[in-house]
Structures are given as structure tokens and as C-alpha cells.
Amino acid sequence: MQSGVGVCCSSSSNWLFGLAAAAAPLLPSSLTTISFPISKSSSSSLITLSTPLLISSPLRSIASASGSSQLNEMASDDAQDPRLQRISSAIRVIPDFPKPGIMFQDITTLLLDTKAFKDTIDLFVERYRDQNISVVAGVEARGFIFGPPIALAIGAKFVPMRKPNKLPGEVISEEYSLEYGTDKMEMHVGAVQRGDRALVIDDLIATGGTLCAAIKLLERVQAQVVECACVIELPELKGRDKLTGKPLFVLVKGA
């Protein structure tokens, strides 16, 4: 991969395409060209990547794909893997954002560190490449950053789980609780089929509300939720306890 090359995205939807470009080294070698429009007003204006794609050499799996220990698994417990420290160090913590008392876990600095970003994707790909995942469901908005490159690398389709009135087609909705009030998550009808094996991905688990809503949406269409995966967990908020027994895999603990 060339150094000093950046991909800028202006909206949640554009992240899906920008991350595909940024994650090109993770794709199978047979996929050597990616094209996508760079603006809504000029659909004929395309960015095309036609470079040989570099594939990481196979690395050991950081955890077994089976067993009850999966329910409470955190990759940071593996002190032998230097990638985890690199990932943790690349995440910036901003106090009192977006309101006093919140320690915001800012993954934008992780995205600026190409090595740490690649390590993040690699760790997830190593875990899921042999689990027959057919759907990667990304939770808006930062699940759109990590989900597409993982889906492309393991040969699964990517399905965005969006906030209300963001998807243009027919949707199914699931309401979930916030600290004050409620919100909804939506998914396109027909995007996920009965029997699909789904991975739910987000950047962080706090109280677990959005992951629970994603699980319910997928189970309503009779998909099998294999696991939920997040880069960061805030353990003190006990979000994993709300996942109705679904396995959760996390890379690092929040500061």
C-alpha cells in the first residue's frame, strides 16, 4: 500500500465506499478493481482502483470459534499480541464530550494510524473468516467504518442498520431505550434472508441498547446471530449483560 494516501468521506453513506477503497489490501486477490462515484451530482465521475492488492499472510486465530468462553471474550486479554496495544494507544479519549461526565472514545485517531487500523480489521477477519458468516450487519454510524472491509475480506454481504428515515426502501424497525427516551433502528426488508449467519459490528458497546436492537431485527427475519463484535467496550456499563446470551467479542477496554 502506498503511504500518504487518504480517503475523505462526507456522509455516513459515503463511508461505505470510502472504506472499501481504504481497505483494498484486505480484499481477495481476484478483486483488483473498485469503482464508485465521488459525488451525487456526477454519477459518471468515478474513482477507480486498479492496483495489485496485497494480502496479509495468515496469522494465528486469537480465539477459538467455539465454546462457552466466547460469551465473555476480550482480545485484550491476549497480552502476547502487540497489535492490541497499538490499537488501544491509537484511540483518543476526549473528556466531557458530548456532555459533562462523558469520556468519549474517539476512533478517528485510530483511522489516521494506517497500521493500527489495519490491525483492527485483521483481528476481526482472522476470527470470522472460517465461521461461514453470510451477513455483516453494521450499526450506524461507526459500524459502517469497520463492517464493510470485514465483509469484503470474509466474502459476506454488508447490511447497514440505520436510524429512522435514512433507508429509501421498505424497512422493518426496532425500538430501543436511551438514557432519556427511545430511538429506533431500521433495516431494509429483504436485505437479510432466513438462515443467514450474521455478525453484528459496531465501534463500541456501552449500555448495549443498539446491539440489542440489531439482534432483534435480525432474529425477526430468522437470521442466526453468530456474534456481536466491537472495537471498544466500556465494561462498567455492563452492556454485554443485555445481549440475551449472544456472544460478544471485543478488542480493547475503554479508558
mmCIF file of C-alpha atoms in Angstrom:
data_model
loop_
_atom_site.group_PDB
_atom_site.id
_atom_site.type_symbol
_atom_site.label_atom_id
_atom_site.label_comp_id
_atom_site.label_asym_id
_atom_site.label_seq_id
_atom_site.Cartn_x
_atom_site.Cartn_y
_atom_site.Cartn_z
ATOM 1 C CA MET A 1 0.000 0.000 0.000
ATOM 2 C CA GLN A 2 1.234 3.457 -0.826
ATOM 3 C CA SER A 3 1.840 5.737 2.117
ATOM 4 C CA GLY A 4 0.490 9.258 2.289
ATOM 5 C CA VAL A 5 -2.808 8.465 0.554
ATOM 6 C CA GLY A 6 -6.086 9.408 2.256
ATOM 7 C CA VAL A 7 -9.763 8.825 1.553
ATOM 8 C CA CYS A 8 -12.193 11.569 2.653
ATOM 9 C CA CYS A 9 -15.905 10.847 3.146
ATOM 10 C CA SER A 10 -18.616 13.455 3.637
ATOM 11 C CA SER A 11 -21.536 11.362 4.920
ATOM 12 C CA SER A 12 -22.465 8.049 6.531
ATOM 13 C CA SER A 13 -23.331 6.530 3.153
ATOM 14 C CA ASN A 14 -20.047 7.635 1.607
ATOM 15 C CA TRP A 15 -18.175 5.856 4.403
ATOM 16 C CA LEU A 16 -19.258 2.557 2.873
ATOM 17 C CA PHE A 17 -17.412 3.359 -0.343
ATOM 18 C CA GLY A 18 -14.509 5.240 1.176
ATOM 19 C CA LEU A 19 -13.735 2.341 3.490
ATOM 20 C CA ALA A 20 -13.870 -0.082 0.583
ATOM 21 C CA ALA A 21 -11.114 1.944 -1.043
ATOM 22 C CA ALA A 22 -9.089 2.290 2.135
ATOM 23 C CA ALA A 23 -9.421 -1.436 2.847
ATOM 24 C CA ALA A 24 -8.381 -2.592 -0.619
ATOM 25 C CA PRO A 25 -5.335 -4.512 0.726
ATOM 26 C CA LEU A 26 -7.682 -6.795 2.685
ATOM 27 C CA LEU A 27 -9.667 -7.994 -0.340
ATOM 28 C CA PRO A 28 -9.149 -11.292 -2.167
ATOM 29 C CA SER A 29 -6.531 -11.016 -4.891
ATOM 30 C CA SER A 30 -9.131 -11.646 -7.592
ATOM 31 C CA LEU A 31 -10.850 -8.340 -6.774
ATOM 32 C CA THR A 32 -8.432 -5.854 -8.267
ATOM 33 C CA THR A 33 -10.721 -3.023 -9.356
ATOM 34 C CA ILE A 34 -13.117 -0.924 -7.305
ATOM 35 C CA SER A 35 -15.133 1.928 -8.836
ATOM 36 C CA PHE A 36 -17.570 4.294 -7.186
ATOM 37 C CA PRO A 37 -18.997 7.782 -7.765
ATOM 38 C CA ILE A 38 -17.306 10.652 -5.970
ATOM 39 C CA SER A 39 -20.394 12.886 -5.982
ATOM 40 C CA LYS A 40 -24.165 12.523 -6.175
ATOM 41 C CA SER A 41 -24.404 15.112 -8.934
ATOM 42 C CA SER A 42 -21.950 13.416 -11.268
ATOM 43 C CA SER A 43 -22.587 9.695 -11.384
ATOM 44 C CA SER A 44 -20.155 9.322 -14.270
ATOM 45 C CA SER A 45 -17.276 10.635 -12.172
ATOM 46 C CA LEU A 46 -15.581 7.616 -10.729
ATOM 47 C CA ILE A 47 -12.609 6.785 -8.574
ATOM 48 C CA THR A 48 -11.112 3.543 -9.827
ATOM 49 C CA LEU A 49 -8.532 1.493 -8.011
ATOM 50 C CA SER A 50 -6.716 -0.974 -10.260
ATOM 51 C CA THR A 51 -3.613 -1.852 -8.319
ATOM 52 C CA PRO A 52 -2.427 -5.299 -7.255
ATOM 53 C CA LEU A 53 -3.896 -5.984 -3.856
ATOM 54 C CA LEU A 54 -1.671 -7.044 -1.026
ATOM 55 C CA ILE A 55 -2.917 -9.866 1.159
ATOM 56 C CA SER A 56 -1.712 -10.250 4.705
ATOM 57 C CA SER A 57 -0.091 -13.572 5.453
ATOM 58 C CA PRO A 58 -2.309 -15.886 7.508
ATOM 59 C CA LEU A 59 -1.976 -15.224 11.214
ATOM 60 C CA ARG A 60 -2.989 -17.341 14.156
ATOM 61 C CA SER A 61 -6.555 -17.024 15.364
ATOM 62 C CA ILE A 62 -6.753 -15.098 18.607
ATOM 63 C CA ALA A 63 -9.608 -17.203 19.943
ATOM 64 C CA SER A 64 -11.442 -20.446 19.401
ATOM 65 C CA ALA A 65 -14.610 -20.169 17.329
ATOM 66 C CA SER A 66 -16.491 -22.455 19.671
ATOM 67 C CA GLY A 67 -17.107 -22.916 23.350
ATOM 68 C CA SER A 68 -18.964 -21.094 26.085
ATOM 69 C CA SER A 69 -15.946 -18.903 26.895
ATOM 70 C CA GLN A 70 -16.846 -16.948 23.770
ATOM 71 C CA LEU A 71 -19.677 -15.250 25.663
ATOM 72 C CA ASN A 72 -17.224 -13.095 27.606
ATOM 73 C CA GLU A 73 -14.274 -12.759 25.299
ATOM 74 C CA MET A 74 -11.963 -9.792 25.043
ATOM 75 C CA ALA A 75 -8.956 -9.866 22.769
ATOM 76 C CA SER A 76 -7.035 -7.542 25.094
ATOM 77 C CA ASP A 77 -6.753 -10.486 27.486
ATOM 78 C CA ASP A 78 -4.222 -11.838 24.992
ATOM 79 C CA ALA A 79 -1.168 -9.976 26.260
ATOM 80 C CA GLN A 80 1.064 -11.652 23.667
ATOM 81 C CA ASP A 81 -0.407 -9.831 20.675
ATOM 82 C CA PRO A 82 1.317 -6.442 20.188
ATOM 83 C CA ARG A 83 -1.413 -5.290 17.817
ATOM 84 C CA LEU A 84 -3.834 -4.813 20.689
ATOM 85 C CA GLN A 85 -1.625 -2.286 22.459
ATOM 86 C CA ARG A 86 -1.142 -0.439 19.182
ATOM 87 C CA ILE A 87 -4.924 -0.266 18.697
ATOM 88 C CA SER A 88 -5.553 0.876 22.261
ATOM 89 C CA SER A 89 -2.881 3.558 22.036
ATOM 90 C CA ALA A 90 -4.346 4.909 18.795
ATOM 91 C CA ILE A 91 -7.765 5.627 20.336
ATOM 92 C CA ARG A 92 -8.078 9.145 21.728
ATOM 93 C CA VAL A 93 -10.163 9.841 24.841
ATOM 94 C CA ILE A 94 -11.881 13.240 24.986
ATOM 95 C CA PRO A 95 -13.311 14.228 28.393
ATOM 96 C CA ASP A 96 -16.729 15.861 28.767
ATOM 97 C CA PHE A 97 -17.877 15.205 25.215
ATOM 98 C CA PRO A 98 -20.635 15.416 24.085
ATOM 99 C CA LYS A 99 -21.674 16.455 27.592
ATOM 100 C CA PRO A 100 -20.024 16.761 31.009
ATOM 101 C CA GLY A 101 -19.027 13.495 32.620
ATOM 102 C CA ILE A 102 -18.667 11.546 29.355
ATOM 103 C CA MET A 103 -15.246 10.162 28.404
ATOM 104 C CA PHE A 104 -15.653 9.975 24.638
ATOM 105 C CA GLN A 105 -13.750 7.180 22.894
ATOM 106 C CA ASP A 106 -12.637 8.798 19.629
ATOM 107 C CA ILE A 107 -11.770 6.240 16.952
ATOM 108 C CA THR A 108 -10.967 8.890 14.330
ATOM 109 C CA THR A 109 -7.367 8.872 15.533
ATOM 110 C CA LEU A 110 -7.292 5.095 15.025
ATOM 111 C CA LEU A 111 -8.337 5.647 11.408
ATOM 112 C CA LEU A 112 -5.410 8.056 10.952
ATOM 113 C CA ASP A 113 -2.971 5.336 12.009
ATOM 114 C CA THR A 114 -2.923 3.022 9.000
ATOM 115 C CA LYS A 115 -1.097 0.259 10.837
ATOM 116 C CA ALA A 116 -3.443 0.283 13.839
ATOM 117 C CA PHE A 117 -6.491 0.481 11.556
ATOM 118 C CA LYS A 118 -5.265 -2.485 9.533
ATOM 119 C CA ASP A 119 -4.516 -4.400 12.743
ATOM 120 C CA THR A 120 -8.111 -3.797 13.830
ATOM 121 C CA ILE A 121 -9.573 -5.188 10.625
ATOM 122 C CA ASP A 122 -7.092 -8.085 10.560
ATOM 123 C CA LEU A 123 -8.033 -9.219 14.066
ATOM 124 C CA PHE A 124 -11.716 -9.373 13.167
ATOM 125 C CA VAL A 125 -11.052 -11.065 9.823
ATOM 126 C CA GLU A 126 -8.865 -13.711 11.448
ATOM 127 C CA ARG A 127 -11.657 -14.503 13.866
ATOM 128 C CA TYR A 128 -14.521 -14.698 11.376
ATOM 129 C CA ARG A 129 -13.032 -15.841 8.077
ATOM 130 C CA ASP A 130 -13.820 -19.521 8.799
ATOM 131 C CA GLN A 131 -17.177 -19.118 10.548
ATOM 132 C CA ASN A 132 -19.370 -19.110 7.420
ATOM 133 C CA ILE A 133 -20.654 -15.606 8.079
ATOM 134 C CA SER A 134 -23.008 -14.579 5.264
ATOM 135 C CA VAL A 135 -24.034 -11.136 6.615
ATOM 136 C CA VAL A 136 -22.093 -8.415 8.377
ATOM 137 C CA ALA A 137 -24.618 -6.012 9.899
ATOM 138 C CA GLY A 138 -23.096 -2.612 10.685
ATOM 139 C CA VAL A 139 -24.728 -0.357 13.275
ATOM 140 C CA GLU A 140 -24.961 3.317 12.317
ATOM 141 C CA ALA A 141 -22.761 5.142 12.204
ATOM 142 C CA ARG A 142 -19.325 3.855 13.113
ATOM 143 C CA GLY A 143 -20.262 0.276 12.375
ATOM 144 C CA PHE A 144 -20.195 1.488 8.767
ATOM 145 C CA ILE A 145 -16.455 2.097 9.128
ATOM 146 C CA PHE A 146 -15.434 -1.354 10.324
ATOM 147 C CA GLY A 147 -18.157 -3.506 8.787
ATOM 148 C CA PRO A 148 -17.548 -3.134 5.026
ATOM 149 C CA PRO A 149 -13.833 -4.089 4.973
ATOM 150 C CA ILE A 150 -14.555 -7.085 7.220
ATOM 151 C CA ALA A 151 -17.443 -8.171 4.988
ATOM 152 C CA LEU A 152 -15.364 -7.862 1.826
ATOM 153 C CA ALA A 153 -12.463 -9.785 3.325
ATOM 154 C CA ILE A 154 -14.575 -12.735 4.524
ATOM 155 C CA GLY A 155 -16.871 -12.848 1.478
ATOM 156 C CA ALA A 156 -20.061 -11.710 3.231
ATOM 157 C CA LYS A 157 -22.638 -9.093 2.269
ATOM 158 C CA PHE A 158 -22.797 -5.872 4.267
ATOM 159 C CA VAL A 159 -26.144 -4.674 5.607
ATOM 160 C CA PRO A 160 -26.456 -1.193 7.186
ATOM 161 C CA MET A 161 -28.615 -0.921 10.301
ATOM 162 C CA ARG A 162 -29.775 2.694 10.147
ATOM 163 C CA LYS A 163 -31.535 5.384 12.119
ATOM 164 C CA PRO A 164 -35.162 6.190 11.186
ATOM 165 C CA ASN A 165 -35.952 7.605 7.740
ATOM 166 C CA LYS A 166 -32.478 7.010 6.331
ATOM 167 C CA LEU A 167 -33.215 3.929 4.194
ATOM 168 C CA PRO A 168 -35.225 4.548 1.000
ATOM 169 C CA GLY A 169 -36.924 1.170 0.635
ATOM 170 C CA GLU A 170 -39.381 -0.790 2.751
ATOM 171 C CA VAL A 171 -37.991 -1.330 6.238
ATOM 172 C CA ILE A 172 -38.615 -3.141 9.481
ATOM 173 C CA SER A 173 -37.983 -1.211 12.688
ATOM 174 C CA GLU A 174 -36.982 -1.976 16.258
ATOM 175 C CA GLU A 175 -37.342 0.490 19.114
ATOM 176 C CA TYR A 176 -34.753 0.618 21.884
ATOM 177 C CA SER A 177 -34.249 2.612 25.057
ATOM 178 C CA LEU A 178 -31.861 5.503 25.548
ATOM 179 C CA GLU A 179 -30.842 7.161 28.780
ATOM 180 C CA TYR A 180 -33.638 9.652 28.139
ATOM 181 C CA GLY A 181 -36.404 8.417 25.831
ATOM 182 C CA THR A 182 -36.252 5.937 22.952
ATOM 183 C CA ASP A 183 -34.921 5.609 19.419
ATOM 184 C CA LYS A 184 -35.387 3.230 16.503
ATOM 185 C CA MET A 185 -33.166 1.157 14.258
ATOM 186 C CA GLU A 186 -34.214 0.112 10.768
ATOM 187 C CA MET A 187 -33.182 -2.474 8.184
ATOM 188 C CA HIS A 188 -34.284 -2.960 4.590
ATOM 189 C CA VAL A 189 -36.824 -5.713 4.033
ATOM 190 C CA GLY A 190 -35.158 -8.496 2.050
ATOM 191 C CA ALA A 191 -31.598 -7.488 2.864
ATOM 192 C CA VAL A 192 -31.195 -10.462 5.211
ATOM 193 C CA GLN A 193 -32.648 -13.877 4.484
ATOM 194 C CA ARG A 194 -33.883 -16.662 6.702
ATOM 195 C CA GLY A 195 -30.923 -18.816 7.733
ATOM 196 C CA ASP A 196 -28.268 -16.149 7.095
ATOM 197 C CA ARG A 197 -25.412 -16.291 9.593
ATOM 198 C CA ALA A 198 -24.935 -12.749 10.837
ATOM 199 C CA LEU A 199 -22.181 -10.818 12.568
ATOM 200 C CA VAL A 200 -23.199 -7.516 14.184
ATOM 201 C CA ILE A 201 -20.421 -4.919 14.239
ATOM 202 C CA ASP A 202 -20.083 -1.549 15.958
ATOM 203 C CA ASP A 203 -17.186 0.520 17.222
ATOM 204 C CA LEU A 204 -18.194 0.469 20.903
ATOM 205 C CA ILE A 205 -20.528 -1.214 23.352
ATOM 206 C CA ALA A 206 -21.715 0.904 26.271
ATOM 207 C CA THR A 207 -25.216 0.127 27.561
ATOM 208 C CA GLY A 208 -25.890 -2.398 24.790
ATOM 209 C CA GLY A 209 -29.137 -0.861 23.510
ATOM 210 C CA THR A 210 -28.202 -0.529 19.847
ATOM 211 C CA LEU A 211 -26.695 -4.015 19.658
ATOM 212 C CA CYS A 212 -29.841 -5.463 21.237
ATOM 213 C CA ALA A 213 -31.987 -3.713 18.630
ATOM 214 C CA ALA A 214 -29.782 -5.058 15.815
ATOM 215 C CA ILE A 215 -30.032 -8.601 17.210
ATOM 216 C CA LYS A 216 -33.836 -8.367 17.395
ATOM 217 C CA LEU A 217 -34.116 -7.089 13.820
ATOM 218 C CA LEU A 218 -32.014 -9.954 12.509
ATOM 219 C CA GLU A 219 -33.860 -12.567 14.521
ATOM 220 C CA ARG A 220 -37.216 -11.236 13.310
ATOM 221 C CA VAL A 221 -36.238 -12.323 9.788
ATOM 222 C CA GLN A 222 -34.973 -15.649 11.192
ATOM 223 C CA ALA A 223 -31.284 -14.995 10.694
ATOM 224 C CA GLN A 224 -28.820 -16.588 13.105
ATOM 225 C CA VAL A 225 -26.777 -14.029 15.021
ATOM 226 C CA VAL A 226 -23.420 -15.730 15.404
ATOM 227 C CA GLU A 227 -21.743 -12.991 17.422
ATOM 228 C CA CYS A 228 -21.540 -9.272 18.138
ATOM 229 C CA ALA A 229 -18.168 -7.581 17.746
ATOM 230 C CA CYS A 230 -16.893 -4.176 18.871
ATOM 231 C CA VAL A 231 -13.543 -2.458 18.923
ATOM 232 C CA ILE A 232 -14.101 -0.998 22.416
ATOM 233 C CA GLU A 233 -16.090 -1.984 25.486
ATOM 234 C CA LEU A 234 -16.986 0.151 28.484
ATOM 235 C CA PRO A 235 -17.284 -2.734 30.981
ATOM 236 C CA GLU A 236 -18.622 -0.628 33.841
ATOM 237 C CA LEU A 237 -21.855 -0.028 31.877
ATOM 238 C CA LYS A 238 -22.490 -3.799 31.649
ATOM 239 C CA GLY A 239 -23.835 -3.668 28.097
ATOM 240 C CA ARG A 240 -22.881 -7.274 27.392
ATOM 241 C CA ASP A 241 -25.305 -8.417 30.095
ATOM 242 C CA LYS A 242 -28.191 -7.165 27.945
ATOM 243 C CA LEU A 243 -27.354 -9.166 24.828
ATOM 244 C CA THR A 244 -29.727 -12.037 25.653
ATOM 245 C CA GLY A 245 -26.902 -14.547 25.799
ATOM 246 C CA LYS A 246 -25.403 -13.668 22.416
ATOM 247 C CA PRO A 247 -21.603 -13.890 22.281
ATOM 248 C CA LEU A 248 -19.665 -10.632 22.302
ATOM 249 C CA PHE A 249 -16.096 -10.204 21.100
ATOM 250 C CA VAL A 250 -14.215 -7.001 21.930
ATOM 251 C CA LEU A 251 -10.669 -5.896 21.133
ATOM 252 C CA VAL A 252 -9.922 -3.397 23.922
ATOM 253 C CA LYS A 253 -11.401 -1.840 27.039
ATOM 254 C CA GLY A 254 -12.232 1.852 27.014
ATOM 255 C CA ALA A 255 -10.173 4.228 29.107
#
